[in-house]
Amino acid sequence: MNLLQDRRLHLVGLVLVVLGLSALPAALSSLPGTGTDDHAADAVTGLTDGGYTPWIEAHGIPGGEQNTPLFFGLQAFLGLVVLAGCLWYWRGRQSEA
Amino acid sequence: MHIMEGFLPPIWAAFWFALALPVVAYGVHRIRRLVAEDRQLLPLLAVSGAFIFVLSSLKLPSVTGSSSHPTGTGAGAVLFGPSVTSVLATIVLVYQALFLAHGGFTTLGANVFSMGIAGPAVGYGVYRCCRGLGIGTCPAVFATAVAADLATYLVTSAQLALAFPATTGGVLTSLVTFGGIFALTQVPLAVIEGLVITLVFRYIVTLRGDVLERLDGLRREAPSP
């Protein structure tokens, strides 16, 4: 019974860790400041004396820029679910052995 | 981070696609064969992909004043080699192009080449050298993750420098310009990535060292990449 309760407690802890860590990239993406890709775009403009314009427009973020944190958070969440799931599975296999 | 949509002339975009596609195709073939030989490798493959998903979602500010993200390809490079890692990186790059307008579909070939192939290939080479020299697993994994990360952004700089040589100084001047933007920013992030991957890798070895041993066995039979 204690073992079952321990496993449930660990599972709840793992879910909370996954949710908490998923919020981190979302928060980081909201910070002000430009990325290296923006600086590279400026450098291309500088090196070509403004002679290069992208031949295709970026389609943008679905639903608008305000969804950037959501999609960064979702990306991290998907990865963390897989990571936590596999570690959970391996831990289970180890304790069975 | 990645080369943005439309920021490579069509001829260069096509060139990088032509280089990346065969490697990704070979990677798909290798994944099928590895999983068919040992189903226990599937979670290890999933973990390698998860590393890329999680670490490349972290947009971190750096010393140069701009921000960038780790690549997370070091674990895949150590465990499966560059061809398999290229498939995992392609999935992440498609997600980022589709939902974050990060990178792009016209520059996907170039971004897959830098993040999914060149970075992991350099990382894999560093790992084999470290192991050959008798360096322990953890320092070797750390060196691999750092090297894979830095190589990715050096190659991105080279890709842009080749496409946009400076009027005075040519490709070399452009390489210095783009290297200053991408590679310098990446140094502290590469170190953070190395530490994170090493810690989790160490935990995985504790949990399922047997799976890693089986993977080593399969690698001896059919060497990566």
GROMACS .gro file of C-alpha atoms in nm:
model
  322
    1MET     CA    1   0.000   0.000   0.000
    2ASN     CA    2   0.282   0.238   0.096
    3LEU     CA    3   0.462   0.153  -0.227
    4LEU     CA    4   0.147   0.239  -0.426
    5GLN     CA    5   0.107   0.567  -0.238
    6ASP     CA    6   0.474   0.647  -0.298
    7ARG     CA    7   0.433   0.585  -0.671
    8ARG     CA    8   0.122   0.807  -0.682
    9LEU     CA    9   0.306   1.080  -0.496
   10HIS     CA   10   0.599   1.056  -0.733
   11LEU     CA   11   0.362   1.070  -1.031
   12VAL     CA   12   0.191   1.385  -0.899
   13GLY     CA   13   0.536   1.539  -0.836
   14LEU     CA   14   0.645   1.450  -1.190
   15VAL     CA   15   0.329   1.604  -1.342
   16LEU     CA   16   0.387   1.925  -1.142
   17VAL     CA   17   0.753   1.939  -1.249
   18VAL     CA   18   0.653   1.893  -1.617
   19LEU     CA   19   0.390   2.168  -1.595
   20GLY     CA   20   0.625   2.401  -1.405
   21LEU     CA   21   0.915   2.351  -1.647
   22SER     CA   22   0.681   2.398  -1.947
   23ALA     CA   23   0.602   2.747  -1.820
   24LEU     CA   24   0.973   2.842  -1.823
   25PRO     CA   25   1.020   2.865  -2.204
   26ALA     CA   26   0.686   3.048  -2.229
   27ALA     CA   27   0.808   3.306  -1.977
   28LEU     CA   28   1.153   3.334  -2.139
   29SER     CA   29   1.000   3.397  -2.482
   30SER     CA   30   0.808   3.693  -2.338
   31LEU     CA   31   1.127   3.869  -2.228
   32PRO     CA   32   1.215   4.181  -2.427
   33GLY     CA   33   1.516   4.165  -2.659
   34THR     CA   34   1.595   4.045  -3.008
   35GLY     CA   35   1.719   3.708  -3.120
   36THR     CA   36   2.029   3.629  -3.322
   37ASP     CA   37   1.815   3.566  -3.631
   38ASP     CA   38   1.698   3.930  -3.624
   39HIS     CA   39   2.061   4.044  -3.596
   40ALA     CA   40   2.152   3.814  -3.887
   41ALA     CA   41   1.874   3.968  -4.098
   42ASP     CA   42   2.018   4.313  -4.023
   43ALA     CA   43   2.367   4.187  -4.116
   44VAL     CA   44   2.237   4.056  -4.452
   45THR     CA   45   2.084   4.398  -4.520
   46GLY     CA   46   2.416   4.564  -4.425
   47LEU     CA   47   2.635   4.330  -4.632
   48THR     CA   48   2.418   4.365  -4.944
   49ASP     CA   49   2.363   4.743  -4.894
   50GLY     CA   50   1.994   4.673  -4.864
   51GLY     CA   51   2.001   4.492  -5.199
   52TYR     CA   52   1.854   4.166  -5.070
   53THR     CA   53   1.489   4.124  -4.987
   54PRO     CA   54   1.355   3.782  -4.883
   55TRP     CA   55   1.192   3.615  -5.184
   56ILE     CA   56   0.917   3.465  -4.971
   57GLU     CA   57   0.737   3.609  -4.670
   58ALA     CA   58   0.732   3.419  -4.340
   59HIS     CA   59   0.374   3.303  -4.274
   60GLY     CA   60   0.382   3.431  -3.916
   61ILE     CA   61   0.268   3.271  -3.592
   62PRO     CA   62  -0.080   3.112  -3.601
   63GLY     CA   63  -0.318   3.349  -3.421
   64GLY     CA   64  -0.061   3.629  -3.400
   65GLU     CA   65   0.258   3.721  -3.213
   66GLN     CA   66   0.081   3.704  -2.877
   67ASN     CA   67   0.074   3.323  -2.914
   68THR     CA   68   0.455   3.293  -2.916
   69PRO     CA   69   0.480   3.199  -2.543
   70LEU     CA   70   0.199   2.945  -2.591
   71PHE     CA   71   0.378   2.763  -2.873
   72PHE     CA   72   0.718   2.772  -2.697
   73GLY     CA   73   0.547   2.634  -2.386
   74LEU     CA   74   0.372   2.364  -2.592
   75GLN     CA   75   0.701   2.262  -2.752
   76ALA     CA   76   0.865   2.223  -2.411
   77PHE     CA   77   0.558   2.045  -2.271
   78LEU     CA   78   0.560   1.784  -2.551
   79GLY     CA   79   0.930   1.714  -2.494
   80LEU     CA   80   0.898   1.703  -2.116
   81VAL     CA   81   0.600   1.463  -2.129
   82VAL     CA   82   0.804   1.220  -2.341
   83LEU     CA   83   1.114   1.263  -2.122
   84ALA     CA   84   0.921   1.219  -1.796
   85GLY     CA   85   0.724   0.925  -1.940
   86CYS     CA   86   1.039   0.739  -2.043
   87LEU     CA   87   1.216   0.804  -1.711
   88TRP     CA   88   0.902   0.687  -1.528
   89TYR     CA   89   0.890   0.371  -1.743
   90TRP     CA   90   1.259   0.295  -1.681
   91ARG     CA   91   1.226   0.355  -1.308
   92GLY     CA   92   0.931   0.114  -1.300
   93ARG     CA   93   1.131  -0.149  -1.489
   94GLN     CA   94   1.425  -0.101  -1.254
   95SER     CA   95   1.216  -0.147  -0.939
   96GLU     CA   96   1.050  -0.457  -1.090
   97ALA     CA   97   1.389  -0.616  -1.158
   98MET     CA   98   1.895   3.090  -3.408
   99HIS     CA   99   1.789   2.948  -3.746
  100ILE     CA  100   1.801   3.102  -4.091
  101MET     CA  101   1.470   3.277  -4.144
  102GLU     CA  102   1.216   3.218  -4.420
  103GLY     CA  103   1.332   3.355  -4.756
  104PHE     CA  104   1.673   3.457  -4.619
  105LEU     CA  105   1.865   3.224  -4.849
  106PRO     CA  106   1.860   3.280  -5.226
  107PRO     CA  107   1.670   2.992  -5.400
  108ILE     CA  108   1.987   2.833  -5.540
  109TRP     CA  109   2.142   2.807  -5.192
  110ALA     CA  110   1.815   2.687  -5.039
  111ALA     CA  111   1.802   2.408  -5.301
  112PHE     CA  112   2.170   2.323  -5.246
  113TRP     CA  113   2.125   2.266  -4.870
  114PHE     CA  114   1.808   2.063  -4.932
  115ALA     CA  115   2.003   1.842  -5.173
  116LEU     CA  116   2.269   1.780  -4.907
  117ALA     CA  117   2.028   1.725  -4.617
  118LEU     CA  118   1.766   1.500  -4.780
  119PRO     CA  119   1.979   1.185  -4.835
  120VAL     CA  120   2.106   1.198  -4.474
  121VAL     CA  121   1.754   1.232  -4.334
  122ALA     CA  122   1.634   0.948  -4.559
  123TYR     CA  123   1.921   0.729  -4.435
  124GLY     CA  124   1.833   0.829  -4.078
  125VAL     CA  125   1.474   0.709  -4.125
  126HIS     CA  126   1.608   0.378  -4.260
  127ARG     CA  127   1.841   0.341  -3.959
  128ILE     CA  128   1.562   0.417  -3.710
  129ARG     CA  129   1.343   0.148  -3.868
  130ARG     CA  130   1.626  -0.106  -3.852
  131LEU     CA  131   1.731  -0.022  -3.495
  132VAL     CA  132   1.375  -0.040  -3.362
  133ALA     CA  133   1.310  -0.364  -3.552
  134GLU     CA  134   1.622  -0.518  -3.395
  135ASP     CA  135   1.550  -0.402  -3.041
  136ARG     CA  136   1.217  -0.247  -2.929
  137GLN     CA  137   1.384  -0.139  -2.601
  138LEU     CA  138   1.567   0.131  -2.798
  139LEU     CA  139   1.238   0.311  -2.871
  140PRO     CA  140   1.226   0.501  -2.536
  141LEU     CA  141   1.593   0.595  -2.579
  142LEU     CA  142   1.510   0.734  -2.923
  143ALA     CA  143   1.212   0.921  -2.778
  144VAL     CA  144   1.432   1.069  -2.504
  145SER     CA  145   1.686   1.189  -2.764
  146GLY     CA  146   1.405   1.363  -2.955
  147ALA     CA  147   1.259   1.503  -2.632
  148PHE     CA  148   1.594   1.664  -2.545
  149ILE     CA  149   1.585   1.855  -2.875
  150PHE     CA  150   1.221   1.956  -2.820
  151VAL     CA  151   1.282   2.084  -2.466
  152LEU     CA  152   1.623   2.250  -2.501
  153SER     CA  153   1.547   2.424  -2.832
  154SER     CA  154   1.237   2.581  -2.674
  155LEU     CA  155   1.452   2.778  -2.429
  156LYS     CA  156   1.511   3.122  -2.575
  157LEU     CA  157   1.789   3.242  -2.346
  158PRO     CA  158   1.948   3.586  -2.329
  159SER     CA  159   2.325   3.579  -2.377
  160VAL     CA  160   2.637   3.789  -2.326
  161THR     CA  161   2.615   3.963  -2.666
  162GLY     CA  162   2.280   4.121  -2.574
  163SER     CA  163   2.080   3.904  -2.812
  164SER     CA  164   1.913   3.575  -2.734
  165SER     CA  165   1.941   3.225  -2.876
  166HIS     CA  166   1.856   2.868  -2.779
  167PRO     CA  167   2.047   2.546  -2.716
  168THR     CA  168   2.005   2.271  -2.976
  169GLY     CA  169   1.974   1.958  -2.759
  170THR     CA  170   2.126   1.738  -3.031
  171GLY     CA  171   2.421   1.616  -2.819
  172ALA     CA  172   2.233   1.325  -2.662
  173GLY     CA  173   2.111   1.196  -2.998
  174ALA     CA  174   2.463   1.228  -3.141
  175VAL     CA  175   2.613   1.021  -2.857
  176LEU     CA  176   2.343   0.754  -2.861
  177PHE     CA  177   2.253   0.716  -3.228
  178GLY     CA  178   2.492   0.922  -3.444
  179PRO     CA  179   2.417   1.209  -3.682
  180SER     CA  180   2.182   1.042  -3.935
  181VAL     CA  181   1.922   0.941  -3.673
  182THR     CA  182   1.963   1.279  -3.498
  183SER     CA  183   1.892   1.455  -3.829
  184VAL     CA  184   1.545   1.296  -3.836
  185LEU     CA  185   1.472   1.407  -3.477
  186ALA     CA  186   1.598   1.761  -3.548
  187THR     CA  187   1.386   1.780  -3.864
  188ILE     CA  188   1.070   1.713  -3.659
  189VAL     CA  189   1.157   2.001  -3.422
  190LEU     CA  190   1.253   2.237  -3.706
  191VAL     CA  191   0.921   2.167  -3.886
  192TYR     CA  192   0.732   2.241  -3.560
  193GLN     CA  193   0.922   2.569  -3.514
  194ALA     CA  194   0.875   2.674  -3.878
  195LEU     CA  195   0.504   2.590  -3.863
  196PHE     CA  196   0.404   2.733  -3.525
  197LEU     CA  197   0.675   2.985  -3.432
  198ALA     CA  198   0.783   3.123  -3.772
  199HIS     CA  199   1.128   3.028  -3.647
  200GLY     CA  200   1.346   2.926  -3.937
  201GLY     CA  201   1.126   2.850  -4.237
  202PHE     CA  202   1.026   2.593  -4.495
  203THR     CA  203   1.246   2.736  -4.773
  204THR     CA  204   1.544   2.734  -4.534
  205LEU     CA  205   1.457   2.396  -4.378
  206GLY     CA  206   1.729   2.215  -4.574
  207ALA     CA  207   1.996   2.458  -4.452
  208ASN     CA  208   1.870   2.448  -4.093
  209VAL     CA  209   1.848   2.066  -4.093
  210PHE     CA  210   2.202   2.053  -4.230
  211SER     CA  211   2.343   2.281  -3.958
  212MET     CA  212   2.143   2.164  -3.654
  213GLY     CA  213   2.058   1.807  -3.750
  214ILE     CA  214   2.364   1.692  -3.944
  215ALA     CA  215   2.678   1.907  -3.907
  216GLY     CA  216   2.640   1.978  -3.534
  217PRO     CA  217   2.569   1.614  -3.438
  218ALA     CA  218   2.843   1.489  -3.677
  219VAL     CA  219   3.102   1.710  -3.505
  220GLY     CA  220   2.962   1.606  -3.166
  221TYR     CA  221   2.977   1.238  -3.259
  222GLY     CA  222   3.339   1.281  -3.375
  223VAL     CA  223   3.429   1.453  -3.047
  224TYR     CA  224   3.260   1.172  -2.849
  225ARG     CA  225   3.448   0.895  -3.034
  226CYS     CA  226   3.779   1.085  -2.990
  227CYS     CA  227   3.715   1.136  -2.616
  228ARG     CA  228   3.629   0.767  -2.568
  229GLY     CA  229   3.929   0.665  -2.777
  230LEU     CA  230   4.152   0.873  -2.549
  231GLY     CA  231   4.005   0.699  -2.244
  232ILE     CA  232   3.809   1.004  -2.122
  233GLY     CA  233   3.512   0.911  -1.899
  234THR     CA  234   3.153   0.901  -2.026
  235CYS     CA  235   3.031   1.217  -1.847
  236PRO     CA  236   3.312   1.451  -1.961
  237ALA     CA  237   3.282   1.299  -2.311
  238VAL     CA  238   2.904   1.363  -2.319
  239PHE     CA  239   2.962   1.719  -2.195
  240ALA     CA  240   3.222   1.784  -2.468
  241THR     CA  241   2.991   1.630  -2.729
  242ALA     CA  242   2.694   1.850  -2.636
  243VAL     CA  243   2.906   2.168  -2.631
  244ALA     CA  244   3.075   2.083  -2.962
  245ALA     CA  245   2.745   1.991  -3.135
  246ASP     CA  246   2.588   2.317  -3.021
  247LEU     CA  247   2.878   2.541  -3.124
  248ALA     CA  248   2.931   2.361  -3.456
  249THR     CA  249   2.564   2.413  -3.543
  250TYR     CA  250   2.595   2.789  -3.521
  251LEU     CA  251   2.936   2.802  -3.689
  252VAL     CA  252   2.784   2.616  -3.984
  253THR     CA  253   2.483   2.852  -3.984
  254SER     CA  254   2.732   3.143  -4.000
  255ALA     CA  255   2.915   2.974  -4.290
  256GLN     CA  256   2.588   2.909  -4.476
  257LEU     CA  257   2.495   3.276  -4.458
  258ALA     CA  258   2.851   3.387  -4.540
  259LEU     CA  259   2.853   3.173  -4.856
  260ALA     CA  260   2.518   3.315  -4.965
  261PHE     CA  261   2.607   3.675  -4.880
  262PRO     CA  262   2.979   3.743  -4.933
  263ALA     CA  263   3.078   4.096  -4.832
  264THR     CA  264   3.160   4.340  -5.111
  265THR     CA  265   3.499   4.397  -4.950
  266GLY     CA  266   3.661   4.092  -4.798
  267GLY     CA  267   3.420   3.837  -4.948
  268VAL     CA  268   3.309   3.522  -4.769
  269LEU     CA  269   3.568   3.553  -4.489
  270THR     CA  270   3.449   3.897  -4.381
  271SER     CA  271   3.088   3.776  -4.387
  272LEU     CA  272   3.187   3.468  -4.187
  273VAL     CA  273   3.340   3.689  -3.916
  274THR     CA  274   3.025   3.906  -3.914
  275PHE     CA  275   2.781   3.613  -3.886
  276GLY     CA  276   3.012   3.421  -3.652
  277GLY     CA  277   3.008   3.722  -3.419
  278ILE     CA  278   2.629   3.717  -3.420
  279PHE     CA  279   2.564   3.343  -3.387
  280ALA     CA  280   2.871   3.167  -3.245
  281LEU     CA  281   2.972   3.417  -2.974
  282THR     CA  282   2.616   3.435  -2.842
  283GLN     CA  283   2.610   3.058  -2.830
  284VAL     CA  284   2.919   2.996  -2.610
  285PRO     CA  285   2.751   3.027  -2.263
  286LEU     CA  286   2.437   2.851  -2.390
  287ALA     CA  287   2.648   2.560  -2.517
  288VAL     CA  288   2.805   2.521  -2.172
  289ILE     CA  289   2.459   2.521  -2.005
  290GLU     CA  290   2.340   2.264  -2.260
  291GLY     CA  291   2.644   2.046  -2.192
  292LEU     CA  292   2.576   2.046  -1.818
  293VAL     CA  293   2.202   1.965  -1.856
  294ILE     CA  294   2.258   1.682  -2.104
  295THR     CA  295   2.539   1.533  -1.893
  296LEU     CA  296   2.324   1.531  -1.577
  297VAL     CA  297   2.023   1.365  -1.743
  298PHE     CA  298   2.246   1.125  -1.939
  299ARG     CA  299   2.410   1.016  -1.615
  300TYR     CA  300   2.066   0.947  -1.466
  301ILE     CA  301   1.966   0.743  -1.772
  302VAL     CA  302   2.285   0.536  -1.744
  303THR     CA  303   2.197   0.464  -1.380
  304LEU     CA  304   1.844   0.357  -1.473
  305ARG     CA  305   1.903   0.163  -1.794
  306GLY     CA  306   2.272   0.099  -1.848
  307ASP     CA  307   2.176  -0.235  -2.006
  308VAL     CA  308   1.994  -0.065  -2.295
  309LEU     CA  309   2.298   0.151  -2.363
  310GLU     CA  310   2.518  -0.158  -2.365
  311ARG     CA  311   2.285  -0.325  -2.619
  312LEU     CA  312   2.300  -0.008  -2.831
  313ASP     CA  313   2.680  -0.022  -2.820
  314GLY     CA  314   2.659  -0.383  -2.934
  315LEU     CA  315   2.435  -0.294  -3.229
  316ARG     CA  316   2.671  -0.007  -3.315
  317ARG     CA  317   2.966  -0.245  -3.329
  318GLU     CA  318   2.770  -0.466  -3.571
  319ALA     CA  319   2.659  -0.172  -3.790
  320PRO     CA  320   2.859   0.141  -3.705
  321SER     CA  321   2.697   0.488  -3.697
  322PRO     CA  322   2.647   0.736  -3.873
   0.00000   0.00000   0.00000
